Coordinates of C-alpha atoms in Angstrom, one line a residue:
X1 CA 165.1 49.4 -2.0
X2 CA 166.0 45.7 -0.8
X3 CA 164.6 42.9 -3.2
X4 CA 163.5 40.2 -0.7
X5 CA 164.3 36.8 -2.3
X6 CA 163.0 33.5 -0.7
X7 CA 164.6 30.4 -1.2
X8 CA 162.8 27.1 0.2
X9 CA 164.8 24.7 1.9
X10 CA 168.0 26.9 2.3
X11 CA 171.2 25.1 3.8
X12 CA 174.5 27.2 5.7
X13 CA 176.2 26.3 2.3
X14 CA 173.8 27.7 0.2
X15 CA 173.7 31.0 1.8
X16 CA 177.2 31.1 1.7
X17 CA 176.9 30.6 -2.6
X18 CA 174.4 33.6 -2.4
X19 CA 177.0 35.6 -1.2
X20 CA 178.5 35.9 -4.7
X21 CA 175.5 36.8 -6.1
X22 CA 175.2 40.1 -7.9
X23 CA 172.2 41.1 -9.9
X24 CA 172.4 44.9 -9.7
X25 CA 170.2 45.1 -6.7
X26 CA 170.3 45.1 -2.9
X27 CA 168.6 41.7 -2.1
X28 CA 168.1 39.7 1.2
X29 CA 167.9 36.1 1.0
X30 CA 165.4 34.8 3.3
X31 CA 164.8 30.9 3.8
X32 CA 161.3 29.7 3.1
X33 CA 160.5 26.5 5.3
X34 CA 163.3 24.5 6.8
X35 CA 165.6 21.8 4.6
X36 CA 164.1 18.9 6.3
X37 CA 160.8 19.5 5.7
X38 CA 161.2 19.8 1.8
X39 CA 163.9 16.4 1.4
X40 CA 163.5 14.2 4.0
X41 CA 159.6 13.8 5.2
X42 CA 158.8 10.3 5.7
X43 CA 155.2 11.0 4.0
X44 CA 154.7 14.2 2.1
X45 CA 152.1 16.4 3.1
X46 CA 151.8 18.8 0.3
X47 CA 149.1 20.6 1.6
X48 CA 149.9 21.6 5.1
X49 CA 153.8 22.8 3.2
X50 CA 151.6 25.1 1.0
X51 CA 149.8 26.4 4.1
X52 CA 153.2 26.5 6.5
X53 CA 155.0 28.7 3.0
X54 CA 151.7 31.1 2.9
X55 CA 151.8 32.0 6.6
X56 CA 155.7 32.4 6.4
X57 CA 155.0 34.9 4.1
X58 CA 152.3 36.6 5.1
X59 CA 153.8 36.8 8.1
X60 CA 157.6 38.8 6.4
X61 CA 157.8 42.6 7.1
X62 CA 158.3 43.3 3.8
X63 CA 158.2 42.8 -0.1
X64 CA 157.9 39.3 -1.5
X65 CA 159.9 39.9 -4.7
X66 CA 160.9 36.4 -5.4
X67 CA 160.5 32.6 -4.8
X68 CA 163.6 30.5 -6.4
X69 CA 163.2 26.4 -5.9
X70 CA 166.6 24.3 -6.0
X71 CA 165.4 21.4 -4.8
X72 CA 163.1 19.0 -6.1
X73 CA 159.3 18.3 -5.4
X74 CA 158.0 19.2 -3.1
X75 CA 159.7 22.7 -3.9
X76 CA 159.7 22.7 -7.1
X77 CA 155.9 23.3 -7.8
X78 CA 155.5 25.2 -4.4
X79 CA 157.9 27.6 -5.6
X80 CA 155.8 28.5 -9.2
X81 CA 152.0 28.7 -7.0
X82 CA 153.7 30.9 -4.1
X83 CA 155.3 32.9 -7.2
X84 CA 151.6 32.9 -9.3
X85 CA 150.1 34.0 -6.0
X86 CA 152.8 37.5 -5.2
X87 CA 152.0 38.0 -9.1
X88 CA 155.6 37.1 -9.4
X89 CA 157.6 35.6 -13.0
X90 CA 157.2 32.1 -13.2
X91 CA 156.5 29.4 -15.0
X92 CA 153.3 28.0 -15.0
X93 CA 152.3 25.6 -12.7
X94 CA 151.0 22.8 -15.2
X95 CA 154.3 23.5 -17.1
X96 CA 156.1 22.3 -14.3
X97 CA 154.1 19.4 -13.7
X98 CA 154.6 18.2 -17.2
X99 CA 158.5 18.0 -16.6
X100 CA 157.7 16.6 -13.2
X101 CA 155.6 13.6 -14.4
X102 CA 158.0 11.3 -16.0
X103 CA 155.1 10.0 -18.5
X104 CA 153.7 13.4 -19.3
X105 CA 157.5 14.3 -20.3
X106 CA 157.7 11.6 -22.5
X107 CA 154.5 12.3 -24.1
X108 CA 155.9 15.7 -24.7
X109 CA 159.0 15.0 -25.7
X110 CA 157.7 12.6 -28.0
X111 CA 156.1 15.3 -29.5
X112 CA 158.8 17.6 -30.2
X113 CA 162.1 15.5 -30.3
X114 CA 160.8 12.1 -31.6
X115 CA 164.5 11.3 -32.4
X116 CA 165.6 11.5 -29.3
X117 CA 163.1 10.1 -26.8
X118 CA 163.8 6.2 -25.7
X119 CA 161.4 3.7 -26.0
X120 CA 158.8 4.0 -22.6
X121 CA 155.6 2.6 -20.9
X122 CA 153.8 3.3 -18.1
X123 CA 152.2 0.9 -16.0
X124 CA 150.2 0.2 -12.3
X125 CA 153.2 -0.8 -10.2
X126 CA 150.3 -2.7 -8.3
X127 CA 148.3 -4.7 -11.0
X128 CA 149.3 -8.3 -10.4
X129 CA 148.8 -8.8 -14.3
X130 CA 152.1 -6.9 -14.3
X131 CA 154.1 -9.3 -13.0
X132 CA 152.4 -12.2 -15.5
X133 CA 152.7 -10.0 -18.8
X134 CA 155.2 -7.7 -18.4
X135 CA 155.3 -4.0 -18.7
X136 CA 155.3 -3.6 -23.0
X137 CA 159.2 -3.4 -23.4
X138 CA 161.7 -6.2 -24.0
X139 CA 164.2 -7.0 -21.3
X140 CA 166.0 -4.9 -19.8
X141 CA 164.9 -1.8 -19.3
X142 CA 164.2 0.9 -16.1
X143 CA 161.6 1.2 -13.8
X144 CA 160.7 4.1 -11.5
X145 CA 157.7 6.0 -10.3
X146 CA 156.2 8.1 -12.4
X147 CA 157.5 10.8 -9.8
X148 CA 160.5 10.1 -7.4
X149 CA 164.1 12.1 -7.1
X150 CA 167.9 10.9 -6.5
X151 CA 167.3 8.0 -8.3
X152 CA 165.3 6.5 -5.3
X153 CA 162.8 3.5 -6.4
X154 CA 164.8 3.5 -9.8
X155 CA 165.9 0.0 -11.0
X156 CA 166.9 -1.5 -13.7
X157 CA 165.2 -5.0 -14.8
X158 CA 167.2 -7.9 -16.8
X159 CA 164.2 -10.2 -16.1
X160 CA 160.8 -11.4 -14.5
X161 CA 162.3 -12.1 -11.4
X162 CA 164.0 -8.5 -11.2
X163 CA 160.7 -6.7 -12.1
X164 CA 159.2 -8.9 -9.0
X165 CA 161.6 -7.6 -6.5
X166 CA 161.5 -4.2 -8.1
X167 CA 157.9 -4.0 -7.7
X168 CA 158.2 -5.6 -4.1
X169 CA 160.3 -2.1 -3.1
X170 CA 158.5 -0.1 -5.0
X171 CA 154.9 -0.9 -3.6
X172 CA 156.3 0.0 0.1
X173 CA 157.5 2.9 -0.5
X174 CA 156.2 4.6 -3.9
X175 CA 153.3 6.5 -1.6
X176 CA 155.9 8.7 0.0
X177 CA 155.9 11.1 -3.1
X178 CA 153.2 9.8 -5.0
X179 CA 150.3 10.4 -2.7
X180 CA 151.6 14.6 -2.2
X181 CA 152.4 13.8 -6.2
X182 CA 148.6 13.1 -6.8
X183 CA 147.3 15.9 -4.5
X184 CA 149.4 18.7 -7.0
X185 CA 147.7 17.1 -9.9
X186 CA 144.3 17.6 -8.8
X187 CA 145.3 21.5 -9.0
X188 CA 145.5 21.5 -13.3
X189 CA 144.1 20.0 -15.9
X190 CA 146.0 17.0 -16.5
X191 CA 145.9 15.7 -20.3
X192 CA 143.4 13.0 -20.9
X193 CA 146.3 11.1 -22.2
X194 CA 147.7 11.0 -19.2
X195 CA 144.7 11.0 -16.5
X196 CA 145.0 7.5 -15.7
X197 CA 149.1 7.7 -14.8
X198 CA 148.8 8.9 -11.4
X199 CA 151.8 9.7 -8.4
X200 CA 151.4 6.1 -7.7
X201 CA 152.2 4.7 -11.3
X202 CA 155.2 3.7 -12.8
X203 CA 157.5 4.3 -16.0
X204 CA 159.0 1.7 -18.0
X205 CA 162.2 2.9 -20.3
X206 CA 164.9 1.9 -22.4
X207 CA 168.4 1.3 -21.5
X208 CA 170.3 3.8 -22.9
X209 CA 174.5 3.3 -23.2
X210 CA 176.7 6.5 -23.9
X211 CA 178.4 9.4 -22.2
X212 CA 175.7 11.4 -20.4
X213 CA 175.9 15.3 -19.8
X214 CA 173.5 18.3 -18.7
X215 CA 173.5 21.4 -20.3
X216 CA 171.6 24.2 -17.2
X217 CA 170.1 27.1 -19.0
X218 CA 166.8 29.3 -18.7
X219 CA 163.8 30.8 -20.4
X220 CA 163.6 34.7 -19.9
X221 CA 160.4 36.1 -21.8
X222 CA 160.6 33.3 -24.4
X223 CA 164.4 33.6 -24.7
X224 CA 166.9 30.5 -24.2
X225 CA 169.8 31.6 -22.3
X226 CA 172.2 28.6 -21.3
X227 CA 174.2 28.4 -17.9
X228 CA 176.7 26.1 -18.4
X229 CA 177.1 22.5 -19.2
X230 CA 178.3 19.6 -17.0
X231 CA 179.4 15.7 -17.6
X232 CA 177.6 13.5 -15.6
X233 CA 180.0 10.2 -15.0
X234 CA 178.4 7.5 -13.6
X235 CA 179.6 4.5 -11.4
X236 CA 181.5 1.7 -13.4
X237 CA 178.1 -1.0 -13.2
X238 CA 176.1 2.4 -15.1
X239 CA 173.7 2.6 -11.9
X240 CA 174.5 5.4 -9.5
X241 CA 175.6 8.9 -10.3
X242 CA 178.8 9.4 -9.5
X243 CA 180.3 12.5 -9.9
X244 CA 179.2 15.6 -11.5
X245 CA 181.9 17.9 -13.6
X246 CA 182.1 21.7 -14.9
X247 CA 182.8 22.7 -17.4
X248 CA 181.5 19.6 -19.8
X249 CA 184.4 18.5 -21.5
X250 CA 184.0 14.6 -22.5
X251 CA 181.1 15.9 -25.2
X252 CA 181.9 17.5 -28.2
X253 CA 180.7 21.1 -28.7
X254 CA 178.5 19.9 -32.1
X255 CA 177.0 17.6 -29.4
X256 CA 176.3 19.5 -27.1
X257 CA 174.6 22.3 -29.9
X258 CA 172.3 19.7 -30.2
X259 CA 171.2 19.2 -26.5
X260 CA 170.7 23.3 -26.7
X261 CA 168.2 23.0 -29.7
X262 CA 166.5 20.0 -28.1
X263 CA 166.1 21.4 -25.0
X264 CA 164.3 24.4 -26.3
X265 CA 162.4 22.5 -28.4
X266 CA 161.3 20.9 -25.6
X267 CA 160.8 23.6 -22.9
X268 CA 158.9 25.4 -26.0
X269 CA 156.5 22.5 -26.1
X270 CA 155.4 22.2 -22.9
X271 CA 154.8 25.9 -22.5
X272 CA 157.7 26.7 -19.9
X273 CA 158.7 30.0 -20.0
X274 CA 160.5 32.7 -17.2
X275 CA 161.9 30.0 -15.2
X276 CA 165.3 27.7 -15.4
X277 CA 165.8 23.9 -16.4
X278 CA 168.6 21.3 -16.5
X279 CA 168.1 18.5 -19.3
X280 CA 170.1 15.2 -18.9
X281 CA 171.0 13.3 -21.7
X282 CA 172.7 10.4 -23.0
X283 CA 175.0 10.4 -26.1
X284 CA 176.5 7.4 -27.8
X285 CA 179.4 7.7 -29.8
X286 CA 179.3 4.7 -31.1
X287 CA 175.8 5.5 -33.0
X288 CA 175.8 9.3 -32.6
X289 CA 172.1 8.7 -31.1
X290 CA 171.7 11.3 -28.4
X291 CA 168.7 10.6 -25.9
X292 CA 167.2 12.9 -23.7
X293 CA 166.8 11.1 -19.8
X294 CA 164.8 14.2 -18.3
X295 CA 163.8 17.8 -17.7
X296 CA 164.6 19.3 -14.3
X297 CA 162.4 22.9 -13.7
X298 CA 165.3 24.5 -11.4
X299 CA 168.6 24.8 -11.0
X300 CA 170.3 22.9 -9.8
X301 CA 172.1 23.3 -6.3
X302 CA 174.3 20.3 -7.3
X303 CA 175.9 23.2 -9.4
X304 CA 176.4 25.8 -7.0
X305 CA 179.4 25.3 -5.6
X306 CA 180.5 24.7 -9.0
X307 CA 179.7 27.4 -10.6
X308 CA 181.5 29.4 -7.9
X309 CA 184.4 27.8 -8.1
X310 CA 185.1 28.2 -11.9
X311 CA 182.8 31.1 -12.6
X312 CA 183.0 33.3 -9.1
X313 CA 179.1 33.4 -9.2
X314 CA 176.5 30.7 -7.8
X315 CA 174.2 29.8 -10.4
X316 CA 171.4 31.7 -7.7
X317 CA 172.2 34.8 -10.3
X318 CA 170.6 33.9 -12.9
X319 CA 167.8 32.2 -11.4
X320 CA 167.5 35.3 -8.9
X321 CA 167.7 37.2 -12.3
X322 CA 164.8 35.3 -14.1
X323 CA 163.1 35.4 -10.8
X324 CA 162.9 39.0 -10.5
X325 CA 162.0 39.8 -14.6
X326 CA 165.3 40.1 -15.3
X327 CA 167.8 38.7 -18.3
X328 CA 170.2 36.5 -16.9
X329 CA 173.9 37.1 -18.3
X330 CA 176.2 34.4 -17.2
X331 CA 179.6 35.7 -18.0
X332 CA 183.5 34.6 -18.3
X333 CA 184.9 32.3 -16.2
X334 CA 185.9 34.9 -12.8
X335 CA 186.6 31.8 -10.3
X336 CA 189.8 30.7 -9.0
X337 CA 189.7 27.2 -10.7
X338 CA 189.6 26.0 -14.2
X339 CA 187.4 23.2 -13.4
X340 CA 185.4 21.7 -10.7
X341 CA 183.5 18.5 -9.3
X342 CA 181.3 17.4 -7.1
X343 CA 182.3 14.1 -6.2
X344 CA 180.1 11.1 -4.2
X345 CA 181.8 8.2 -1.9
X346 CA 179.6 5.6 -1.3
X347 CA 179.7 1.8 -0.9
X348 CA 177.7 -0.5 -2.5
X349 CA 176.8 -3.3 0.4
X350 CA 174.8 -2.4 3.7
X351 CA 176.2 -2.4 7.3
X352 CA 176.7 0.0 10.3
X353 CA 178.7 3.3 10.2
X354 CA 181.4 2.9 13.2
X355 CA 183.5 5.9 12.5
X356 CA 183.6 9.0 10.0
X357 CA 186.6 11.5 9.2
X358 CA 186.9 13.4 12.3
X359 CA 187.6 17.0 12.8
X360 CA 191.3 16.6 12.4
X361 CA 191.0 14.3 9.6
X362 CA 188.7 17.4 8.1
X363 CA 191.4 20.4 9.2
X364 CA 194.0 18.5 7.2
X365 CA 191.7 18.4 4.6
X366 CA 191.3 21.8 4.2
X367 CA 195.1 22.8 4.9
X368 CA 196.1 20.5 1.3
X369 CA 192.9 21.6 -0.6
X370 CA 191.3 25.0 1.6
X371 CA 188.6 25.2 -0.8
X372 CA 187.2 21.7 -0.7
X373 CA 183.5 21.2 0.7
X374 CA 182.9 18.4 2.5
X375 CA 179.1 17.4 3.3
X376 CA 178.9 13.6 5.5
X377 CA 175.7 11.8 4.9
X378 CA 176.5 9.4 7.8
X379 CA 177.1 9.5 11.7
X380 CA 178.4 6.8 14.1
X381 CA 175.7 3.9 14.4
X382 CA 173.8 5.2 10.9
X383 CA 172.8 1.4 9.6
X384 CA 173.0 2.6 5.6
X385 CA 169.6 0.6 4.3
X386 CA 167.9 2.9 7.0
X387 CA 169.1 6.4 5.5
X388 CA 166.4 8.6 3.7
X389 CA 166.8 9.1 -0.1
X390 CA 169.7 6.9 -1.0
X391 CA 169.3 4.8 -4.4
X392 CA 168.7 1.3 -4.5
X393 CA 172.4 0.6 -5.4
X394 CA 174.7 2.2 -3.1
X395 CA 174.9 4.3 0.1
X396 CA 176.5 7.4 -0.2
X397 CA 178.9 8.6 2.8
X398 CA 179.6 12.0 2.2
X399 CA 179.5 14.7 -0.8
X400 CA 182.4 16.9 -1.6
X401 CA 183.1 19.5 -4.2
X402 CA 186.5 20.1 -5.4
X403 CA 188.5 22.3 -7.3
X404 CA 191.5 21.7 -10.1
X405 CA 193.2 24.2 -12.1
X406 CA 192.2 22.2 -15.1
X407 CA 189.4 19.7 -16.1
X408 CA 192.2 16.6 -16.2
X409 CA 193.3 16.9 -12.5
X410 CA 189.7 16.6 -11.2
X411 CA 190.3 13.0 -10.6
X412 CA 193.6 13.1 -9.3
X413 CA 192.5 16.0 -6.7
X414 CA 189.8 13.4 -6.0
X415 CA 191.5 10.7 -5.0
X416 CA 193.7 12.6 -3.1
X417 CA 190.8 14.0 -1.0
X418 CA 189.7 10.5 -0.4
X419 CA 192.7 9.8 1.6
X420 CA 191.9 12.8 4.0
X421 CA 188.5 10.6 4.7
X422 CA 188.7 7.7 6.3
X423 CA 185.4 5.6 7.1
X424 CA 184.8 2.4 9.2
X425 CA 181.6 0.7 8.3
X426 CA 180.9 -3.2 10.2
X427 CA 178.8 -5.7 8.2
X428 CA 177.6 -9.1 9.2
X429 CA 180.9 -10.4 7.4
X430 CA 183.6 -7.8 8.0
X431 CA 184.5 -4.5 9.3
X432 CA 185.8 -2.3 6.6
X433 CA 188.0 0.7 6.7
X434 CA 187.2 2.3 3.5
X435 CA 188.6 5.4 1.7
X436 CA 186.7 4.8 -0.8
X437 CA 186.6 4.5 -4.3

């Protein structure tokens, strides 16, 4: 009998992961909406995806066995209600929203990690007494919507005149989300505590300093089962992710024992149970204070390819696994490299895409490094400030996951990848031909 898994939002790529899925069962992966409507709407609305989702499956010939989200809200709570609806596993819906609501986390995590949540406020991005009084934290410190993704509408603030143009940006655009945000919510019963913090609100938080890393796991019938873990390097200014590493190795295993336990703890908390999570935390070496930054309630698909590469499987097993009532059992390393990366190229100032690797620049590519995904963000006469879902501090170009036969040549491999990837992007003060950095 075929087990009929749907996967909302699912990319050529993707399917191509699924391929080295194996859970003991004939499955067909069927997409469940298309990519754009899930990532790059200019205003969410959360309500007509639901109904779009049903119809799609009430309209399949077939079983409805499972719903796996990788991408972020809006999929990530459509994914648990379709699920909840086919009598499916899942997690609940109002667990979800807990991890989805940056102040709800906090409040939770506050409750069952107190030693490792930074200081945090939340606050009406559009009271004017804001910008007079401040938002209850000392300088400097983060602000983003109480519910955003990619870092989008995430600054951080070293003054008053900072938190001004902060809020500027954030009053234009924080409706995108927040409005479809705000809809979901009306669906649970939301914590008095944290009834007044709506999709349109804001979060206030500490600046955290340290070497940040993500262990992926799940929780099968009340069971923690862990994935894998990844170091998350940043850019050199600390603002914008920059590349994305498996297996973790720049966090020692002690360290990362703790992220385990307070991950569980955490997931325990909030109720969250037959589903999978990513937690991303900061750790200091200095002070051997370890911060949580967030709860993600999905894989990742930022780890896919990874997981492929080093393990042989996409990490679609064990969320197929968990998906279908099943104990996910993520096993030795089977893949063809001993570590992997997915690496962003971005620049950091605005102007108009002229030329991106072409074809040829591409086929070279792949004859040094056959393995080597390239995904370009930009086409000829893209201006960058006018691309969907980029953060407020640089414009990324392209994605590409790599391979190394150990963890020390990832960046090596990368740079060498770079060169195959030549881009031309005018300004108002220059053109510049950029391999870049």
């Amino acid at each position: 009998m075929v087990m009929n898994i749907f996967v909302p939002g699912l990319t050529r790529p993707q399917r191509e992961e699924l391929r080295t899925v194996d859970v003991g069962s004939e499955i067909g992966i069927h997409a469940l909406l298309d990519v754009d409507s899930v990532t790059v709407a200019e205003h969410l609305d959360f309500q007509s995806l639901l109904r779009r989702a049903r119809a799609e499956l009430d309209a399949f010939d077939g079983t409805v066995d499972a719903v796996v989200p990788h991408w972020d809200f809006p999929t990530s709570v459509l994914a648990p209600m379709l699920a909840a609806e086919h009598s499916l596993p899942s997690p609940s819906l109002e667990s979800v929203l807990s991890f989805e609501h940056k102040y709800w986390s906090r409040l939770i995590q506050r409750r069952a990690i107190p030693e490792h949540v930074p200081r945090f406020a939340a606050f009406d991005p559009f009271d004017p007494e804001v910008e007079r009084s401040g938002v209850g934290l000392p300088f400097p410190f983060w602000v983003k919507p109480v519910k955003s993704h990619s870092s989008q509408l995430g600054f951080e603030v070293r003054d008053a005149a900072g938190l001004r143009d902060a809020l500027e940006v954030i009053r234009k655009e924080i409706r995108t989300v927040g409005d479809a945000f705000d809809e979901v919510l009306s669906m649970v019963d939301v914590p008095e505590g944290v009834r007044g913090v709506t999709g349109t609100s804001c979060i206030a938080e500490e600046v955290i300093a340290g070497t940040q890393a993500a262990p992926e796991v799940s929780m099968f019938q009340g069971e923690l089962v862990v994935h894998g873990f990844f170091d998350m390097r940043r850019s050199e200014d600390g603002h914008s992710f920059d590349s994305l590493c498996y297996p973790a190795r720049t966090v020692p295993p002690a360290v990362r024992d703790r992220m385990v336990v307070a991950t569980e703890r955490v997931l325990r908390e909030a109720g969250f149970d037959n589903g999978c999570a990513n937690a991303e935390f900061m750790w200091d070496d200095r002070t051997d204070r370890l911060s949580m930054i967030e709860v993600n309630t999905r894989i990742s698909q930022s780890h896919s390819d990874l997981f492929v590469k080093v393990d042989g499987t996409s990490n679609h097993e064990y969320a197929i696994a968990v998906a279908l009532g099943r104990r996910p059992r993520p096993g030795a390393r089977a893949g063809r490299f001993g570590a992997a990366a997915k690496h962003l190229i971005g620049v950091h100032t605005d102007g108009v895409v002229r030329a991106v690797p072409t074809d040829r620049d591409l086929a070279r590519l792949r004859e040094e490094f056959p393995e080597t995904v390239v995904q370009l963000a930009v086409k000829p006469g893209d201006r960058l400030s006018e691309l969907p879902n980029q953060d407020p501090y640089r414009y990324v170009l392209a994605t590409v996951y790599l391979g190394a036969e150990a963890y020390a040549d990832l960046a090596d491999v990368a740079a060498r990848v770079e060169d195959h990837l030549p881009f031309r992007i005018e300004n108002d003060e220059a053109s510049l031909d950029r391999r870049p950095a």
